[in-house]
Short mmCIF file of C-alpha atoms in Angstrom, two decimals:
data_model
loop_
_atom_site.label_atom_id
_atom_site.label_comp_id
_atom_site.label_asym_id
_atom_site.label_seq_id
_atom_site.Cartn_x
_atom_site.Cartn_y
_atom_site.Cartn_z
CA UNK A 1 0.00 0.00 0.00
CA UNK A 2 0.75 3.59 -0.52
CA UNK A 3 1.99 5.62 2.91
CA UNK A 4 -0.20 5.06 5.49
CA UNK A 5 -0.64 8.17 7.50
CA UNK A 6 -3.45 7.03 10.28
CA UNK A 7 -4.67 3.71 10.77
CA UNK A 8 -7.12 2.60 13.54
CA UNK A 9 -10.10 0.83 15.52
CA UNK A 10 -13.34 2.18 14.71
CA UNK A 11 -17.43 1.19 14.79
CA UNK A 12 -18.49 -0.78 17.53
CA UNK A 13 -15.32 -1.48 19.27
CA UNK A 14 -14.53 2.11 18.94
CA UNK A 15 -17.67 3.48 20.96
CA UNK A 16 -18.05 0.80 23.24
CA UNK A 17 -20.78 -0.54 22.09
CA UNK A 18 -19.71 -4.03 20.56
CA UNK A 19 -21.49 -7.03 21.05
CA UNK A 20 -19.85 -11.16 20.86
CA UNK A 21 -21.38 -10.48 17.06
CA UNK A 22 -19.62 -7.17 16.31
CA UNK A 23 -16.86 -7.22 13.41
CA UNK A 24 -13.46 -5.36 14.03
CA UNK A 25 -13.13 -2.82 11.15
CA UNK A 26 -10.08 -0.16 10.72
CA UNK A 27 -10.26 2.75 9.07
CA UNK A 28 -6.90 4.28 7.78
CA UNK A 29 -5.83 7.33 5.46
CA UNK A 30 -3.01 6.98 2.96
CA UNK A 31 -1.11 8.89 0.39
CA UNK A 32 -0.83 8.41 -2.80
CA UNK A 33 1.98 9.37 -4.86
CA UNK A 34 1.71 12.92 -6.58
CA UNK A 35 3.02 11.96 -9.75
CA UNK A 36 -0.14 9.40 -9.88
CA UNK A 37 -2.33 11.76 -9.42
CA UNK A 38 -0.77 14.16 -11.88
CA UNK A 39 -0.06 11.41 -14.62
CA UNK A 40 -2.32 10.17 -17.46
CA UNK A 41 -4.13 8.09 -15.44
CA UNK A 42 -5.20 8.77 -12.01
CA UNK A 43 -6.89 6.47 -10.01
CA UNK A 44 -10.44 7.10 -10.19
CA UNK A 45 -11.25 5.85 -6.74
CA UNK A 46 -9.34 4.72 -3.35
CA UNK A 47 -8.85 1.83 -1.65
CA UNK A 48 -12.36 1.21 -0.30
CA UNK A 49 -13.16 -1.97 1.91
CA UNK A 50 -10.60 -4.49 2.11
CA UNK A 51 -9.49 -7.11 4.17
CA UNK A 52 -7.21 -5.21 6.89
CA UNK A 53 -4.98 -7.06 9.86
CA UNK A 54 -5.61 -10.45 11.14
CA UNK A 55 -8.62 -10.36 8.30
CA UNK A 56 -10.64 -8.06 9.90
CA UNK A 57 -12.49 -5.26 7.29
CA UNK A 58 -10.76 -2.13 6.60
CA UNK A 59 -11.73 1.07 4.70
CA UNK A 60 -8.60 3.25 3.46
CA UNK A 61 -9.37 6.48 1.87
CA UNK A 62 -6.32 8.69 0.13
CA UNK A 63 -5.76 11.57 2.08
CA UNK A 64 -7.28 14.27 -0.45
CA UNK A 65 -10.45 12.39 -0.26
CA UNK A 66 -10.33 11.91 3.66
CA UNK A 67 -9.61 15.70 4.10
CA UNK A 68 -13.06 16.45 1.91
CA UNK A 69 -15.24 13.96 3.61
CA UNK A 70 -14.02 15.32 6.72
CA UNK A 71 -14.38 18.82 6.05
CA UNK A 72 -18.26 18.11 5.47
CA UNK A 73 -17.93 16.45 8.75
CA UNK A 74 -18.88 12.71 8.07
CA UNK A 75 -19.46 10.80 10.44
CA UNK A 76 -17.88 7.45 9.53
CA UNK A 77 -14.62 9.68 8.46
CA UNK A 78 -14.76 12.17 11.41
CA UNK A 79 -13.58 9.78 14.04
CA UNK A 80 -9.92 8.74 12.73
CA UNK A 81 -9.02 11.86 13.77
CA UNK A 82 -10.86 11.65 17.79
CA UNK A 83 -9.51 7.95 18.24
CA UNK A 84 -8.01 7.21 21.68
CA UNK A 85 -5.27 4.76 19.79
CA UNK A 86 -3.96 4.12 16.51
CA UNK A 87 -2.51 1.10 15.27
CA UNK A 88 -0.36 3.48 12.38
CA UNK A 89 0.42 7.24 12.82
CA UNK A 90 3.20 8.77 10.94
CA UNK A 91 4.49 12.16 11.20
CA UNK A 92 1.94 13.50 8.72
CA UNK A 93 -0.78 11.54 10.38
CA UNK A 94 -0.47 13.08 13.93
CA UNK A 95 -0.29 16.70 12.32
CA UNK A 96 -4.00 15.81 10.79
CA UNK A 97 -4.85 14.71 13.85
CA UNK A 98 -3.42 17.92 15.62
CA UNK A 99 -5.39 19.63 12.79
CA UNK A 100 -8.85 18.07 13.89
CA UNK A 101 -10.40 21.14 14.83
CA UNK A 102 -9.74 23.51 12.02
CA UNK A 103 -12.36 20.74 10.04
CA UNK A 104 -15.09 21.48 11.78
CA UNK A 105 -18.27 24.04 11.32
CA UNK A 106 -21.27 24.13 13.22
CA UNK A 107 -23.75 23.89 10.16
CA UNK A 108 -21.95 20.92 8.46
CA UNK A 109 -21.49 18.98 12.48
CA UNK A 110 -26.07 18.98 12.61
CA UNK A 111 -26.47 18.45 8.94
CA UNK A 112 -23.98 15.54 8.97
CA UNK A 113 -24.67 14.20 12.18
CA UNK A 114 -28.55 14.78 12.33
CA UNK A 115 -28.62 13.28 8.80
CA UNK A 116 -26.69 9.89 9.73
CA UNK A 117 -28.94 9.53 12.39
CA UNK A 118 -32.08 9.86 10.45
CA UNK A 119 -30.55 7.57 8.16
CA UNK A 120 -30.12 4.93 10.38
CA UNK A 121 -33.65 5.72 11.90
CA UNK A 122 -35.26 4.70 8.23
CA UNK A 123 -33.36 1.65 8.38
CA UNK A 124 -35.03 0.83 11.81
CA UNK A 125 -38.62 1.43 10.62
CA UNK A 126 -37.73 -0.53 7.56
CA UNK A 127 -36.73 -3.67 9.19
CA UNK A 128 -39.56 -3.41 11.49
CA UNK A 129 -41.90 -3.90 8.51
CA UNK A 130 -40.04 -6.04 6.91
CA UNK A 131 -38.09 -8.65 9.03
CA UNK A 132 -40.54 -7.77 12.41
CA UNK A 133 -38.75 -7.15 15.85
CA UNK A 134 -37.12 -10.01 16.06
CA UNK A 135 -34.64 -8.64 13.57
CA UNK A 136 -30.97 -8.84 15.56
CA UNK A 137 -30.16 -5.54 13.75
CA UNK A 138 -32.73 -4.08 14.55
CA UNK A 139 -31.03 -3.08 18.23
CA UNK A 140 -28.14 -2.29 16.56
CA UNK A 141 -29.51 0.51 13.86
CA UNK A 142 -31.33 1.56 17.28
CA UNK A 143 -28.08 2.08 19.29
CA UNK A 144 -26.36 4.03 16.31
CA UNK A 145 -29.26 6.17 15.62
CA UNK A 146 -28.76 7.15 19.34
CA UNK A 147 -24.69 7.46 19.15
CA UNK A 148 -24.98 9.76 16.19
CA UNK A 149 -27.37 12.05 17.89
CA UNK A 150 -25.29 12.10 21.25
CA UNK A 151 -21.82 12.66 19.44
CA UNK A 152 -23.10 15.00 17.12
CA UNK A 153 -24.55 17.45 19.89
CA UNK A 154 -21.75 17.47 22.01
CA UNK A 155 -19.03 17.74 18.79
CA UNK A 156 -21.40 21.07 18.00
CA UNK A 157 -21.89 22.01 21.57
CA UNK A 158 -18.32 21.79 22.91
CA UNK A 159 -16.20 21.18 19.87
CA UNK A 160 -14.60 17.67 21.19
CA UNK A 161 -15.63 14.65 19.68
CA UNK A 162 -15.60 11.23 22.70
CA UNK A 163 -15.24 8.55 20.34
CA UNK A 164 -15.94 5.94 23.11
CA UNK A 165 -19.05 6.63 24.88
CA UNK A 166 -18.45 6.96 28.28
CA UNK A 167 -21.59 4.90 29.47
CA UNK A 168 -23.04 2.58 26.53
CA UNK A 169 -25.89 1.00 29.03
CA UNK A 170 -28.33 4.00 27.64
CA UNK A 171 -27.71 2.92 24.00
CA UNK A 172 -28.63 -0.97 24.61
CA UNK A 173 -31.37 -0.10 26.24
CA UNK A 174 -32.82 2.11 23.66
CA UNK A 175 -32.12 -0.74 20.97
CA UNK A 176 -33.93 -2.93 23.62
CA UNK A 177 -36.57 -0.73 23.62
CA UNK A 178 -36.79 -0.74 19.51
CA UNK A 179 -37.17 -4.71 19.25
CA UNK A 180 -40.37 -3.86 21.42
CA UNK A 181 -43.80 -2.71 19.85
CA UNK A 182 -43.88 0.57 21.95
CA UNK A 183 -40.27 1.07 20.01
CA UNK A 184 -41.05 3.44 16.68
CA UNK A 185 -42.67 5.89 19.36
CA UNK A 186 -39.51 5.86 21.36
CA UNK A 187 -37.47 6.28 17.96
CA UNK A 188 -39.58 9.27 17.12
CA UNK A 189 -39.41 10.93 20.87
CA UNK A 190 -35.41 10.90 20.84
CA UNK A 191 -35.33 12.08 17.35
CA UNK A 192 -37.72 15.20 18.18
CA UNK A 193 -35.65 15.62 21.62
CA UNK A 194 -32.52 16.15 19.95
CA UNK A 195 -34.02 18.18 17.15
CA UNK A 196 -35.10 20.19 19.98
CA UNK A 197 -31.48 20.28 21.57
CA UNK A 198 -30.00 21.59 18.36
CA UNK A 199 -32.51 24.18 17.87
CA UNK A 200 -32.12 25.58 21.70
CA UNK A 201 -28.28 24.88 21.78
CA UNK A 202 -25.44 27.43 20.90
CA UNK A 203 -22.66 26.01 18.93
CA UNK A 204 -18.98 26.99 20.30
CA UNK A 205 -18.03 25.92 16.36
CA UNK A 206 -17.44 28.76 13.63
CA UNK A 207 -19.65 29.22 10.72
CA UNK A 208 -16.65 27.89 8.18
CA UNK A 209 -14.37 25.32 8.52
CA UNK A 210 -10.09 27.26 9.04
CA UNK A 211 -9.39 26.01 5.35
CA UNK A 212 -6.14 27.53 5.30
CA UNK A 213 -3.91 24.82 7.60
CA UNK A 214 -5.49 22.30 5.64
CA UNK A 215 -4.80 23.69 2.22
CA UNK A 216 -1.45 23.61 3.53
CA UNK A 217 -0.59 20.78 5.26
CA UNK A 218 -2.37 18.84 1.93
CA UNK A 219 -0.03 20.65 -0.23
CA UNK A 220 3.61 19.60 1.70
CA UNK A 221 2.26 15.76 2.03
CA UNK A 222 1.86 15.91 -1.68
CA UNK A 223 5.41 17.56 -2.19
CA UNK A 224 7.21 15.33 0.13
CA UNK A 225 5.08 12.07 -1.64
CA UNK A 226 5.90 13.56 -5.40
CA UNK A 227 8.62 11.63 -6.05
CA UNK A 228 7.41 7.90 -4.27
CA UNK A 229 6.89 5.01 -6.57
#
């Protein structure tokens, strides 16, 4: 592979909220060399989901495209840079991580947050009408619609993002709660509560993301990587 800047835990095992069933996935950003990207053919796409250490699943995204999905705050992205550990981090990849905050803007922290969650809310109702509560993902859409709501308010109430939740018993009881008939009103009640929390809340985040360290620090990975093979 390409240099890998950042490379760590993340999902389940990440927040704290695995189960004897949850996978082990990595997430990781790499470089790829400039003269790749400025040749006749430049990949089209990065390295996506592959098999990572010991066989577990792993999603690597090239740095440009990490920086992008961060900057509009997503989710699944966001968190390489808020991990507690990391099984790779380079030189380059603890400066992103130092970087961390200069990503963020309150706008793009709801939308991207709020939006995830709603996401994973539809998948709830849709497995309740079409696998019924018994469904064992069911708890598990349930917990995540919860985790993005949580992590989402505090990231654009206090600007820090707790990757590991610091008490996950709330989170499997609310997917307990979905596998239950009384669940989809539950569902709606926390989405509505948080909607509420947003509206009422001040954000300590800016309106725009600090672009400028970013534009940067992209541009001397890609010098120092113009010359790799």
């Amino acid at each position: 592979m390409s240099d890998l800047l950042l490379e760590g835990v993340v999902g389940s095992h990440a927040y704290g909220l695995n189960t004897p069933a949850s996978d082990l996935d990595y997430l990781g950003v790499y470089v790829e060399p400039t003269r790749t990207l400025l040749g006749l053919h430049p990949p089209t796409r990065d390295r996506g989901t592959r098999h990572g250490r010991d066989g577990a699943d792993a999603t690597y995204h090239e740095v440009g495209k990490a920086m992008g999905l961060i900057l509009a705050c997503n989710p699944t992205v966001t968190e390489i840079l808020w991990l507690e550990n990391y099984t790779v981090s380079n030189d380059f990849g603890a400066e992103l991580v130092a970087l961390r905050s200069n990503f963020l803007s309150a706008q793009r922290v709801r939308h991207s947050y709020f939006g995830y969650a709603m996401a994973q809310f539809r998948r709830m109702l849709h497995r309740r009408e079409t696998q019924g509560l018994a469904d064992p993902r069911l708890a598990k859409h349930a917990r995540h619609t919860m985790r993005l709501l949580s992590q989402g308010y505090e990231l654009y109430t206090t600007g820090v993002l707790e990757v590991r939740l610091p008490d996950p018993e709330p989170y499997f009881e609310f997917g307990r709660q979905l596998t239950m008939e009384t669940g989809e009103a539950a569902a709606k009640a926390l989405i509505a509560e948080y909607e509420q929390k947003f509206d009422s809340a001040k954000s300590v985040l800016p309106e725009h993301a600090n672009e400028a360290p970013l534009e940067d620090f992209l541009q001397r990975v890609r010098r120092a990587h113009l010359d790799d093979q």
